[in-house]
Every structure is written in structure tokens, then in C-alpha cells.
Amino acid sequence: MDKRLIIAIDGYSSCGKSTFAKAIAKELKYIYIDSGAMYRAVTLFCLRKGYIGKGIFSLEAILSDLQNIHIGLIYNPDIVEYETFLNSENVEAEIRGFEVSNFVSRISQIPEVRSRMVEMQRQIGVFKGIVMDGRDIGTVVFPDADIKIFMTASVDIRAKRRYEELKGRNIEVDFEEVKRNIIARDIADENRDISPLRRADDAILLDNSRMSVAGQMEWVRNIIAAKRNGS
Ligand code: DC
């Protein structure tokens, strides 16, 4: 049997990381973990509790309630997708909304939140056979991952993809607002003090601005085969 791998995919917001990671996981019959969904679920929890909001940021309240946040990423065979659960409630739709997107960078800057998420992510990965996407997977969560990919694409293409995705989910948004949110999150992700978004030295760069998912799969199959052949 083939050796089970850990595949880490990092990169900028709305690069198509999750589409790509899901397709790899499906082909290899691996678990797929969307680590961004975990930060989004924590953000939703804090928004609902009123710990964060316009002009509000109560770090003390967030930290004191952190132990009460339980996140599950559960595969739903009916829709052939993973769904995010927050304390047993399916929050998949809500965590993709604009309010969560606007506050998630603040929440993901909190060291205690990050260490809790990283611990959960490592636990999920103990048996390998996993594809995880995020911002710090190849640098912090799995620095020894078998394959590390760092994805990027132009801002306009990413904004267009996110806009189409939200429209597809019947979420009303303005294109320019989507673009502004992506730019703001790039800046926040790259400049935060703890685990900033950066390409690991041994990550392979993938600019998919002009690549289809099929093209990306062809590309990654070669990388997986090379890894398995020991090169
Ligand atoms: O992948 P995404 O856009 O759904 O992620 C939401 C936010 O979570 C993103 O703005 C940065 C943060 N994040 C992070 O800090 N570390 C990760 N491993 C994944 C996401």
C-alpha cells in the first residue's frame, strides 16, 4: 500500500485552496481539513457572544470562553462535502458570510486561539492521509509535511472567484467590497506577529491564475508520484 502522506496547502485568501485540496483528498481518499473554517467558527462564536463586533474586542471574555468552543469538521456523504459544526450546530453557511469574513483576521491573531487550533489540527493529522489547507500548515502545523504547496493568484481573479462563490450561495455582495476584504485579509495574514502567512522554504509555488482545477490536478499528480518514488 502507498505510504500515507500529509499534504499541506497554504496561500492567500480565495486562491482556490479548498477546491484544490478537496480534489486531492477525494482522489487519494484522504481526509480533507479546511483550517480556515475552524478560525471562522471561533469568530462566529465570539460574534454571537458579543465578544467582538464593531468597536468591540473583549480579549478577556474570548480567552475565558475558549475552552467552551468545540469544532467538528464532518463529512456529509449526501452533499459530498465537509461541514463545520460549532458545539454540535451546523454553521457551515453562517461562517462563510460577510460578518465572519470581516472579523476572522482579528480572531486569528490571538495566540491562544492559534495554539488551540494548531493542537486540534495536529491531532486530526496523527494518522496521516490528510490534506489540510490554511495559512500556516506547512510552516507551523505540519513543518514535516510530505508535500507543501504555496498557492497564489492575482487579486482580481481571487476577488472574482470569491464573488461568484458567494453569489452561488445566494449571498448578496458587492464586487468591490469582496476585493477590499481580500486585500485587507492578505495584509493582516502576512503581517500578524504570530504565524504570519509565508511560503515555507520547502514549499512548491503554484500560481493558478490561469489554471483549471483539472490542470492543477495533473500538476500535483506528478508531484505526488515523484514523492512516492523517493525523488
Ligand atoms: O481560508 P479562509 O479564508 O476561510 O480563512 C479564514 C481566515 O482564517 C483567514 O483570513 C486567515 C485565518 N486563517 C489562519 O490564520 N490560519 C489558517 N491556518 C487558516 C486560516
Short mmCIF file of C-alpha atoms and ligand atoms in Angstrom, two decimals:
data_model
loop_
_atom_site.label_atom_id
_atom_site.label_comp_id
_atom_site.label_asym_id
_atom_site.label_seq_id
_atom_site.Cartn_x
_atom_site.Cartn_y
_atom_site.Cartn_z
CA MET A 1 0.00 0.00 0.00
CA ASP A 2 1.16 3.52 -0.73
CA LYS A 3 2.61 5.44 2.17
CA ARG A 4 0.02 7.81 3.62
CA LEU A 5 1.09 11.40 3.18
CA ILE A 6 0.47 14.72 4.85
CA ILE A 7 -0.16 17.36 2.21
CA ALA A 8 -0.06 20.98 3.38
CA ILE A 9 -1.59 23.69 1.21
CA ASP A 10 -1.12 27.31 2.18
CA GLY A 11 -1.71 30.54 0.39
CA TYR A 12 -3.66 33.73 0.02
CA SER A 13 -7.42 34.12 0.56
CA SER A 14 -9.66 32.87 -2.24
CA CYS A 15 -6.92 31.24 -4.28
CA GLY A 16 -8.96 28.11 -4.67
CA LYS A 17 -7.02 26.30 -1.95
CA SER A 18 -10.02 24.41 -0.66
CA THR A 19 -11.27 23.38 -4.12
CA PHE A 20 -7.82 22.05 -4.92
CA ALA A 21 -7.27 20.43 -1.51
CA LYS A 22 -10.69 18.74 -1.67
CA ALA A 23 -9.98 17.37 -5.14
CA ILE A 24 -6.65 15.92 -3.97
CA ALA A 25 -8.26 14.39 -0.86
CA LYS A 26 -11.02 12.86 -2.97
CA GLU A 27 -8.58 11.30 -5.41
CA LEU A 28 -6.32 9.90 -2.69
CA LYS A 29 -9.26 9.00 -0.40
CA TYR A 30 -7.71 11.18 2.31
CA ILE A 31 -9.30 13.35 4.98
CA TYR A 32 -9.67 16.99 4.00
CA ILE A 33 -9.38 19.70 6.65
CA ASP A 34 -10.23 23.33 5.99
CA SER A 35 -8.34 25.01 8.82
CA GLY A 36 -9.81 28.41 7.89
CA ALA A 37 -13.26 27.03 8.74
CA MET A 38 -12.02 26.46 12.28
CA TYR A 39 -10.94 30.10 12.70
CA ARG A 40 -14.24 31.14 11.16
CA ALA A 41 -16.19 29.01 13.66
CA VAL A 42 -14.33 30.61 16.58
CA THR A 43 -15.13 34.03 15.09
CA LEU A 44 -18.81 33.17 14.80
CA PHE A 45 -18.87 32.02 18.42
CA CYS A 46 -17.30 35.34 19.55
CA LEU A 47 -19.66 37.42 17.40
CA ARG A 48 -22.70 35.66 18.79
CA LYS A 49 -21.49 36.12 22.35
CA GLY A 50 -20.80 39.79 21.70
CA TYR A 51 -17.07 39.44 22.47
CA ILE A 52 -16.22 41.00 19.13
CA GLY A 53 -18.10 43.41 16.89
CA LYS A 54 -17.94 46.95 15.56
CA GLY A 55 -15.78 48.77 18.11
CA ILE A 56 -15.84 45.77 20.46
CA PHE A 57 -12.96 43.43 21.22
CA SER A 58 -13.03 41.77 24.60
CA LEU A 59 -9.92 39.61 24.73
CA GLU A 60 -10.54 38.61 28.33
CA ALA A 61 -14.02 37.28 27.53
CA ILE A 62 -12.73 35.43 24.46
CA LEU A 63 -9.95 33.75 26.42
CA SER A 64 -12.16 32.80 29.32
CA ASP A 65 -14.65 31.09 27.00
CA LEU A 66 -12.14 29.43 24.66
CA GLN A 67 -12.45 26.04 26.34
CA ASN A 68 -16.17 26.04 25.53
CA ILE A 69 -15.60 26.14 21.79
CA HIS A 70 -15.80 22.70 20.19
CA ILE A 71 -15.38 22.43 16.48
CA GLY A 72 -16.12 19.47 14.25
CA LEU A 73 -15.44 19.10 10.53
CA ILE A 74 -17.74 16.29 9.45
CA TYR A 75 -18.13 14.70 6.06
CA ASN A 76 -21.70 14.73 4.73
CA PRO A 77 -21.97 11.99 2.07
CA ASP A 78 -25.33 13.36 0.83
CA ILE A 79 -23.71 16.53 -0.45
CA VAL A 80 -20.21 15.07 -0.81
CA GLU A 81 -18.83 17.91 1.29
CA TYR A 82 -17.37 18.51 4.73
CA GLU A 83 -19.46 20.70 7.02
CA THR A 84 -18.37 22.75 10.00
CA PHE A 85 -20.00 22.24 13.37
CA LEU A 86 -19.74 24.62 16.30
CA ASN A 87 -20.77 22.99 19.58
CA SER A 88 -22.81 20.42 17.61
CA GLU A 89 -24.60 23.01 15.45
CA ASN A 90 -24.05 23.01 11.70
CA VAL A 91 -22.70 26.51 10.98
CA GLU A 92 -21.29 25.86 7.51
CA ALA A 93 -23.39 28.55 5.80
CA GLU A 94 -23.05 31.15 8.52
CA ILE A 95 -19.25 31.02 8.76
CA ARG A 96 -18.95 31.91 5.05
CA GLY A 97 -20.93 35.15 5.44
CA PHE A 98 -19.52 38.63 5.33
CA GLU A 99 -19.68 39.37 9.03
CA VAL A 100 -17.45 36.44 9.90
CA SER A 101 -15.09 37.27 6.99
CA ASN A 102 -14.72 40.79 8.32
CA PHE A 103 -13.74 39.74 11.84
CA VAL A 104 -11.85 36.50 11.32
CA SER A 105 -8.45 38.18 10.92
CA ARG A 106 -8.76 39.72 14.38
CA ILE A 107 -9.62 36.39 15.94
CA SER A 108 -6.88 34.51 14.11
CA GLN A 109 -4.28 36.91 15.52
CA ILE A 110 -4.88 35.76 19.08
CA PRO A 111 -2.02 33.46 20.15
CA GLU A 112 -4.21 31.36 22.47
CA VAL A 113 -6.75 30.80 19.68
CA ARG A 114 -3.98 29.76 17.32
CA SER A 115 -2.38 27.32 19.72
CA ARG A 116 -5.75 25.67 20.41
CA MET A 117 -6.46 25.32 16.68
CA VAL A 118 -2.97 24.02 15.91
CA GLU A 119 -3.32 21.39 18.64
CA MET A 120 -6.64 20.23 17.18
CA GLN A 121 -5.20 20.20 13.65
CA ARG A 122 -2.21 18.10 14.70
CA GLN A 123 -4.48 15.62 16.45
CA ILE A 124 -6.52 15.19 13.28
CA GLY A 125 -3.29 14.55 11.36
CA VAL A 126 -1.76 11.87 13.58
CA PHE A 127 -2.68 9.02 11.25
CA LYS A 128 -1.57 10.94 8.16
CA GLY A 129 -3.56 10.50 4.95
CA ILE A 130 -4.66 14.11 5.19
CA VAL A 131 -4.83 17.22 3.04
CA MET A 132 -5.06 20.42 5.08
CA ASP A 133 -5.31 23.93 3.75
CA GLY A 134 -4.73 27.24 5.51
CA ARG A 135 -2.04 29.84 6.12
CA ASP A 136 0.44 28.15 8.47
CA ILE A 137 0.06 24.46 7.68
CA GLY A 138 3.48 23.95 6.09
CA THR A 139 5.25 26.36 8.43
CA VAL A 140 3.71 25.68 11.85
CA VAL A 141 1.10 22.91 11.95
CA PHE A 142 3.00 20.28 9.94
CA PRO A 143 6.54 21.57 9.34
CA ASP A 144 7.48 17.99 8.34
CA ALA A 145 4.61 17.58 5.86
CA ASP A 146 5.47 15.26 2.96
CA ILE A 147 4.30 17.76 0.35
CA LYS A 148 3.93 21.51 0.83
CA ILE A 149 2.25 23.72 -1.72
CA PHE A 150 2.02 27.50 -1.55
CA MET A 151 -0.76 28.91 -3.71
CA THR A 152 -1.26 32.32 -5.15
CA ALA A 153 -3.28 34.07 -7.89
CA SER A 154 -3.88 37.69 -8.86
CA VAL A 155 -6.12 39.77 -6.57
CA ASP A 156 -8.69 40.39 -9.32
CA ILE A 157 -9.01 36.73 -10.14
CA ARG A 158 -9.34 35.84 -6.47
CA ALA A 159 -11.99 38.52 -5.90
CA LYS A 160 -13.93 37.27 -8.90
CA ARG A 161 -13.80 33.69 -7.63
CA ARG A 162 -14.98 34.67 -4.14
CA TYR A 163 -17.72 36.89 -5.60
CA GLU A 164 -19.01 34.05 -7.78
CA GLU A 165 -18.85 31.64 -4.86
CA LEU A 166 -20.88 33.96 -2.61
CA LYS A 167 -23.38 34.65 -5.38
CA GLY A 168 -23.72 30.89 -5.86
CA ARG A 169 -24.64 30.66 -2.19
CA ASN A 170 -27.25 33.41 -2.67
CA ILE A 171 -25.24 35.83 -0.52
CA GLU A 172 -25.71 39.42 -1.76
CA VAL A 173 -22.36 41.23 -2.02
CA ASP A 174 -20.68 43.98 -3.95
CA PHE A 175 -17.62 43.01 -6.03
CA GLU A 176 -15.51 45.94 -4.80
CA GLU A 177 -16.34 45.07 -1.20
CA VAL A 178 -15.23 41.48 -1.79
CA LYS A 179 -11.98 42.73 -3.30
CA ARG A 180 -11.34 45.12 -0.41
CA ASN A 181 -11.93 42.30 2.07
CA ILE A 182 -9.44 40.05 0.26
CA ILE A 183 -6.76 42.77 0.18
CA ALA A 184 -7.32 43.56 3.86
CA ARG A 185 -7.05 39.88 4.77
CA ASP A 186 -3.84 39.45 2.73
CA ILE A 187 -2.28 42.32 4.65
CA ALA A 188 -3.50 41.01 8.01
CA ASP A 189 -2.41 37.43 7.24
CA GLU A 190 1.08 38.44 6.10
CA ASN A 191 1.75 40.94 8.85
CA ARG A 192 0.45 39.39 12.03
CA ASP A 193 3.09 38.71 14.68
CA ILE A 194 2.22 35.10 15.22
CA SER A 195 2.36 32.52 12.39
CA PRO A 196 2.12 35.04 9.54
CA LEU A 197 1.32 33.77 6.09
CA ARG A 198 4.57 32.94 4.37
CA ARG A 199 5.86 30.37 1.96
CA ALA A 200 7.83 27.63 3.74
CA ASP A 201 11.35 27.27 2.32
CA ASP A 202 10.49 23.80 1.02
CA ALA A 203 7.01 24.66 -0.33
CA ILE A 204 6.37 24.43 -4.06
CA LEU A 205 4.82 27.58 -5.51
CA LEU A 206 1.62 27.26 -7.52
CA ASP A 207 0.19 30.33 -9.26
CA ASN A 208 -3.17 29.10 -10.51
CA SER A 209 -4.35 32.42 -12.04
CA ARG A 210 -4.66 30.72 -15.40
CA MET A 211 -5.06 27.10 -14.41
CA SER A 212 -8.16 24.95 -14.27
CA VAL A 213 -8.71 22.50 -11.40
CA ALA A 214 -8.02 19.68 -13.87
CA GLY A 215 -4.71 21.34 -14.78
CA GLN A 216 -3.80 21.72 -11.12
CA MET A 217 -4.60 18.05 -10.53
CA GLU A 218 -2.35 17.00 -13.37
CA TRP A 219 0.41 19.14 -11.87
CA VAL A 220 0.01 17.70 -8.37
CA ARG A 221 -0.19 14.08 -9.55
CA ASN A 222 3.36 14.43 -10.83
CA ILE A 223 4.49 15.85 -7.51
CA ILE A 224 2.83 13.04 -5.55
CA ALA A 225 4.30 10.41 -7.86
CA ALA A 226 7.77 11.94 -7.52
CA LYS A 227 7.42 11.95 -3.73
CA ARG A 228 6.38 8.33 -3.69
CA ASN A 229 9.26 7.37 -5.96
CA GLY A 230 11.56 9.00 -3.46
CA SER A 231 12.75 11.88 -5.62
O1 DC B 1 -9.17 30.12 4.34
P1 DC B 1 -10.18 31.14 4.83
O2 DC B 1 -10.20 32.41 4.01
O3 DC B 1 -11.53 30.58 5.03
O4 DC B 1 -9.62 31.55 6.27
C1 DC B 1 -10.28 32.48 7.09
C2 DC B 1 -9.28 33.28 7.89
O5 DC B 1 -8.67 32.44 8.88
C3 DC B 1 -8.15 33.93 7.12
O6 DC B 1 -8.41 35.29 6.90
C4 DC B 1 -6.94 33.75 7.97
C5 DC B 1 -7.30 32.76 9.01
N1 DC B 1 -6.54 31.52 8.94
C6 DC B 1 -5.37 31.46 9.64
O7 DC B 1 -4.97 32.44 10.25
N2 DC B 1 -4.65 30.30 9.66
C7 DC B 1 -5.07 29.23 8.98
N3 DC B 1 -4.36 28.10 9.03
C8 DC B 1 -6.26 29.29 8.24
C9 DC B 1 -6.97 30.46 8.21
#
